[in-house]
Short mmCIF file of C-alpha atoms in Angstrom, two decimals:
data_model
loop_
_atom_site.label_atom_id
_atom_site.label_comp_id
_atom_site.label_asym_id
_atom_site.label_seq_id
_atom_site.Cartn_x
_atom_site.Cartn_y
_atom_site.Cartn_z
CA UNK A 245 -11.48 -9.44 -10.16
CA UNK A 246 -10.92 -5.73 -8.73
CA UNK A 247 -9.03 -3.17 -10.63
CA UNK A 248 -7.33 -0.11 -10.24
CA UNK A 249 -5.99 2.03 -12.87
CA UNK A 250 -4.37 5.11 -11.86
CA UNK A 251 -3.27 7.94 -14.26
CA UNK A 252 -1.71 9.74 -15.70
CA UNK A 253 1.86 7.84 -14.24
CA UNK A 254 4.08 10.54 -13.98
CA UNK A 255 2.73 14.68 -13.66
CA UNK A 256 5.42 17.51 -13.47
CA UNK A 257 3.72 20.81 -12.31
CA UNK A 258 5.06 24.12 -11.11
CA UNK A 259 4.86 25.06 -7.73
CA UNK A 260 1.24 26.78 -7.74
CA UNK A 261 0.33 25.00 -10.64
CA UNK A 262 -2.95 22.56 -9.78
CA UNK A 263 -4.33 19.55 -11.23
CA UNK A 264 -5.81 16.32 -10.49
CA UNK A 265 -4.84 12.72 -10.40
CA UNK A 266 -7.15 9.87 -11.52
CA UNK A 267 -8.20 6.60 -10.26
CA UNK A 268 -10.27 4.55 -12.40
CA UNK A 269 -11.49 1.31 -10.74
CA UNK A 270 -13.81 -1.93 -10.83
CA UNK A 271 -14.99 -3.57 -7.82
CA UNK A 272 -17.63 -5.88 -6.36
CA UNK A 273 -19.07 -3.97 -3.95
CA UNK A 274 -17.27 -1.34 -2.87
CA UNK A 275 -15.96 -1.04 1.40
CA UNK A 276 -13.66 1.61 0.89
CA UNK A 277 -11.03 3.28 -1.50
CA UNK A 278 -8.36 4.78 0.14
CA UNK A 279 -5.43 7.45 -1.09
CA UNK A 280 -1.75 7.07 0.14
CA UNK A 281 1.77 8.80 -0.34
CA UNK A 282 4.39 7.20 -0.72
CA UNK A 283 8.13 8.70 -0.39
CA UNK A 284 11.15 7.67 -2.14
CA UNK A 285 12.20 4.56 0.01
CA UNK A 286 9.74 4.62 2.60
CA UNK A 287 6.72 3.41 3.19
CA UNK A 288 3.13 4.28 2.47
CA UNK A 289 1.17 6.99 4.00
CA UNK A 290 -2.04 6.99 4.42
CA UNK A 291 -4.14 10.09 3.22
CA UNK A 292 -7.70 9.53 2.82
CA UNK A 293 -10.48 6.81 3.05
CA UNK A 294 -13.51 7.19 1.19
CA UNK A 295 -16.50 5.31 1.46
CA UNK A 296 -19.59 5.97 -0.78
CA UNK A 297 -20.08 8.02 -4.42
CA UNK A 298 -20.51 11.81 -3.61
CA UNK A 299 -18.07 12.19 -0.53
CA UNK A 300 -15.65 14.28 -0.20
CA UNK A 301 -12.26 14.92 1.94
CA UNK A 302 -10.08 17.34 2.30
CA UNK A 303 -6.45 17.39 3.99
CA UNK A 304 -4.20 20.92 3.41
CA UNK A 305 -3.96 21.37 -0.46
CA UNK A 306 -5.02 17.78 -1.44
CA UNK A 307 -9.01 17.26 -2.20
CA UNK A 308 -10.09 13.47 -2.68
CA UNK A 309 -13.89 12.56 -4.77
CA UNK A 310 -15.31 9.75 -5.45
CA UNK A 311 -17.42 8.92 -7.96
CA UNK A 312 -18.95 5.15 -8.83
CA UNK A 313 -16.04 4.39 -10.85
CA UNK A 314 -13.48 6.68 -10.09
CA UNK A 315 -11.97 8.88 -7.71
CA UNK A 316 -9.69 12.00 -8.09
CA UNK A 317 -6.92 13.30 -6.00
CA UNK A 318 -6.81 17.15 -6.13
CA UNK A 319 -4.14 19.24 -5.54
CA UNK A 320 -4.24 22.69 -5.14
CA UNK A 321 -1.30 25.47 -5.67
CA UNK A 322 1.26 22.71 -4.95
CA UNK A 323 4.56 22.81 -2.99
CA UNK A 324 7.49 20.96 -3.65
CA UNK A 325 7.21 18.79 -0.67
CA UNK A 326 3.71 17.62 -2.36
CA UNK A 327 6.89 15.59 -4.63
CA UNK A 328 5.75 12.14 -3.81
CA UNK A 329 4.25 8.54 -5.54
CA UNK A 330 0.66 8.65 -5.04
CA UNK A 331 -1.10 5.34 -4.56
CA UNK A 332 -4.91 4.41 -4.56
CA UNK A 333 -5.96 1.48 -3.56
CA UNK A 334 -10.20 -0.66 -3.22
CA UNK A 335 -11.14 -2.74 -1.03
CA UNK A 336 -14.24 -5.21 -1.76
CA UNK A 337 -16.67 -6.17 1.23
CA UNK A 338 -16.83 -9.44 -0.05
CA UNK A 339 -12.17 -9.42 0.37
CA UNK A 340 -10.16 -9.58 2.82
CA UNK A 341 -7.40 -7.67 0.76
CA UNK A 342 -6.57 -4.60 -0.82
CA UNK A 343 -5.98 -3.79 -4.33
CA UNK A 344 -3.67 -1.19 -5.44
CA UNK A 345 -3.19 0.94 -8.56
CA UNK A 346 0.28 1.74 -9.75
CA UNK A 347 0.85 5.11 -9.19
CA UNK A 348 1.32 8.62 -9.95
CA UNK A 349 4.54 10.14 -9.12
CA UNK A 350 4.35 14.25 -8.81
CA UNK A 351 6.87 16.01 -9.28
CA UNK A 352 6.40 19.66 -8.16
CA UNK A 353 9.22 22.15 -9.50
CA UNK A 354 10.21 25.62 -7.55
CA UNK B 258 3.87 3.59 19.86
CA UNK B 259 6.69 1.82 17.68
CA UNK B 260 3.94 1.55 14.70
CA UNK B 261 5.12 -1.20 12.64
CA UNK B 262 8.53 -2.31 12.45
CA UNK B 263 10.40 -4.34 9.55
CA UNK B 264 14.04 -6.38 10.01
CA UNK B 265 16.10 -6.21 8.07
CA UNK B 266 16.04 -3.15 5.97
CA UNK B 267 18.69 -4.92 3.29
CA UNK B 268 19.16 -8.15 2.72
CA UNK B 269 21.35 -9.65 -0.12
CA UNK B 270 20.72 -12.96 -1.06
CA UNK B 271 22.60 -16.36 -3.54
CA UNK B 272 19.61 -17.90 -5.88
CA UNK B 273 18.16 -21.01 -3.26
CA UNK B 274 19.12 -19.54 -0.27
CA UNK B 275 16.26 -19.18 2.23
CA UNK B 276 15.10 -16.57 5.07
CA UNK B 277 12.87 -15.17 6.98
CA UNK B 278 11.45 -11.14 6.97
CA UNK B 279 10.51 -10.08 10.08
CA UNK B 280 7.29 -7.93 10.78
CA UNK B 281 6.25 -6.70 14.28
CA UNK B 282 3.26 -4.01 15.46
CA UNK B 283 2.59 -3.04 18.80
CA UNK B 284 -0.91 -1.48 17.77
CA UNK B 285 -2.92 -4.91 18.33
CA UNK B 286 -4.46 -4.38 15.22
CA UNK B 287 -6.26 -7.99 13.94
CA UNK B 288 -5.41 -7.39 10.41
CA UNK B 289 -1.51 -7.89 8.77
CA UNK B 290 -0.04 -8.56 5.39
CA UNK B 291 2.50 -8.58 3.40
CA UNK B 292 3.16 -6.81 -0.21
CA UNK B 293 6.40 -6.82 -2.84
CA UNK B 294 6.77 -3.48 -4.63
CA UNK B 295 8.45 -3.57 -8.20
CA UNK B 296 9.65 -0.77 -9.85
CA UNK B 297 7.76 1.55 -11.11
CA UNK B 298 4.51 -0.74 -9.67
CA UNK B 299 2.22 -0.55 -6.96
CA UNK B 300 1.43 -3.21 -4.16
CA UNK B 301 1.06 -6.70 -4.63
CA UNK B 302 -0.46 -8.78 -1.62
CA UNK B 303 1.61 -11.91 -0.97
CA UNK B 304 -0.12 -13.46 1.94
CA UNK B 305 -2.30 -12.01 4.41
CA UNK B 306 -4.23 -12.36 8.20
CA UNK B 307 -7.06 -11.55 9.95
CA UNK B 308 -6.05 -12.67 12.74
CA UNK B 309 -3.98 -14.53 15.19
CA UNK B 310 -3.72 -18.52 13.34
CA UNK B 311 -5.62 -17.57 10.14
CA UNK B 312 -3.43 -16.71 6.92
CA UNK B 313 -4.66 -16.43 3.67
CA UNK B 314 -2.95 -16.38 -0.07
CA UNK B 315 -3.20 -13.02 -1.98
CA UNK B 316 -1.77 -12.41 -5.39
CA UNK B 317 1.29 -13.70 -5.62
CA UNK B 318 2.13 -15.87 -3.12
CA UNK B 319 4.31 -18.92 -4.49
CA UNK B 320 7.83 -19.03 -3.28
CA UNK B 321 6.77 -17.61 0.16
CA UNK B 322 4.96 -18.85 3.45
CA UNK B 323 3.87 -17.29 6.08
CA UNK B 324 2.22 -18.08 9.93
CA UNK B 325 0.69 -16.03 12.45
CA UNK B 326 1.58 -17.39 15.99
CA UNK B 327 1.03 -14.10 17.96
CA UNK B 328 -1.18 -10.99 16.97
CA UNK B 329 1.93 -9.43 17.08
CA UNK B 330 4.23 -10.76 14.82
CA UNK B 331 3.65 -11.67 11.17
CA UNK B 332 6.90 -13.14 9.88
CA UNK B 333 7.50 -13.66 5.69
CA UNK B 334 9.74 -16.90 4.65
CA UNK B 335 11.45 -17.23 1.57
CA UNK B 336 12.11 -20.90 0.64
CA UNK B 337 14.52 -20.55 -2.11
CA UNK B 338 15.24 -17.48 -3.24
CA UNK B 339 15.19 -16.80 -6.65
CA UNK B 340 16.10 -13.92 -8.68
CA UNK B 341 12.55 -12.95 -9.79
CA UNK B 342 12.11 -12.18 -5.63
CA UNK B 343 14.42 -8.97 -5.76
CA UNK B 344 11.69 -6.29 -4.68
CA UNK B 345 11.30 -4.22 -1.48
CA UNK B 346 9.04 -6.03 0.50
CA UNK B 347 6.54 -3.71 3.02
CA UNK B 348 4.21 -5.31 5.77
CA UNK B 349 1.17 -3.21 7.23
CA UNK B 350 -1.24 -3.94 9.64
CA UNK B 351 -5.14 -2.24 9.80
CA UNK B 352 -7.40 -2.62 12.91
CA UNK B 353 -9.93 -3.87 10.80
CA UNK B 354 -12.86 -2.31 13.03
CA UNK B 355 -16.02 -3.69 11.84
CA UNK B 356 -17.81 -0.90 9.54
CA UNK B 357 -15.23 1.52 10.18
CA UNK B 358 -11.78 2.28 9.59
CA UNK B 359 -9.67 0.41 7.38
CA UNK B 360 -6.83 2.20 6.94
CA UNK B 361 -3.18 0.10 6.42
CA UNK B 362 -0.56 1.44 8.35
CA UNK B 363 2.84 0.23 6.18
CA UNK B 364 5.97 -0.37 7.82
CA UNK B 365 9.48 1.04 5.85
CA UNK B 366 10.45 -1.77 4.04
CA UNK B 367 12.96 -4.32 3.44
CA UNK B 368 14.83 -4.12 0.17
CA UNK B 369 15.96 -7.43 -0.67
CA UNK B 370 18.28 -8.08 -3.97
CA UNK B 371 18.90 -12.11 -5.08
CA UNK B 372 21.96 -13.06 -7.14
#
């Protein structure tokens, strides 16, 4: 059965202040793990797709690895808008489905 | 492009009444589903397609049917609501591109509280 463990669940930076959010996860073959934001009663956004251990993508101050069993979110000198929920989820190429972690929520003080 | 669009976006329900959540893209992407958020919890697939007339079970999928009539249209029915089926409910849709792109487009929810 695929996993995803996502950590730590909640982060509170100042603005400027970078870090990194984790994914940990266990799949059967891996077809893609992708990053998404998610904003307080909306919907999720996607971010990023990543596909094989090693790449690499990069979208304003947010960075997203991957690795063979996890991937990191990156997130450099912060804003306050960066505030959001911030999902990954795997998909298997043997699955027609997603599975999703639980989430880190950012919170990114002036 | 409307993107994907979700009716209603509350919904207030008695324990055994039954109804149906409406989901609708105008992308004609292949590939729909359906998730329940919880609080403080990430997705959970409920039932999903791949296709016009093909559904599929994901996680948690008692207490809920679904059918796929049109590639369109992906509609969620509740049977008899219970009180463990409060959650906001999203739909997304993905064009499912053979060795490419997967990406899930979400829709913005319907929150849905049973008494």
């Amino acid at each position: 059965e695929d996993q995803v463990t996502q950590s730590p669940e909640a982060l509170r930076l100042q603005e400027g202040e970078s870090s990194s959010l984790n994914c940990s996860y266990t799949v059967s073959g891996l077809r893609g793990l992708f990053w998404y934001r998610q904003d307080p009663g909306k919907g999720p956004e996607f971010l990023f797709t990543l596909y094989s251990a090693g790449e690499e993508k990069e979208k304003e101050r947010l960075k997203a690895t991957l690795t063979k069993k996890e991937s990191f979110l990156h997130i450099t000198a912060p804003k306050p808008e960066d505030s959001a929920t911030y999902l990954c989820a795997v998909q298997a190429w043997d699955a027609g489905k997603s599975t999703f972690g639980d989430g880190t929520t950012l919170t990114v003080k002036p | 492009n409307a993107g994907v669009t979700q009716t209603p976006k509350f919904q207030v329900l008695k324990t055994g009444q039954s109804m149906t959540l409406q989901c609708a893209q105008d992308m004609n992407h292949e590939y729909m589903s359906w998730y329940r958020q919880d609080p403080g919890m990430g997705l959970r697939l409920i039932h999903y397609s791949v296709g016009a007339g093909i559904t599929d079970q994901g996680e948690v999928p008692n207490g809920y049917n679904v059918s796929r009539s049109t590639t369109e249209d992906f509609p969620l029915r509740l049977l008899s609501a219970a009180p463990s089926q409060t959650s906001v409910y999203f739909c997304a849709s993905s064009p499912r591109l053979a060795g490419g792109e997967d990406t899930q487009y979400f829709g913005p929810g319907t929150r849905l509280t049973v008494l």
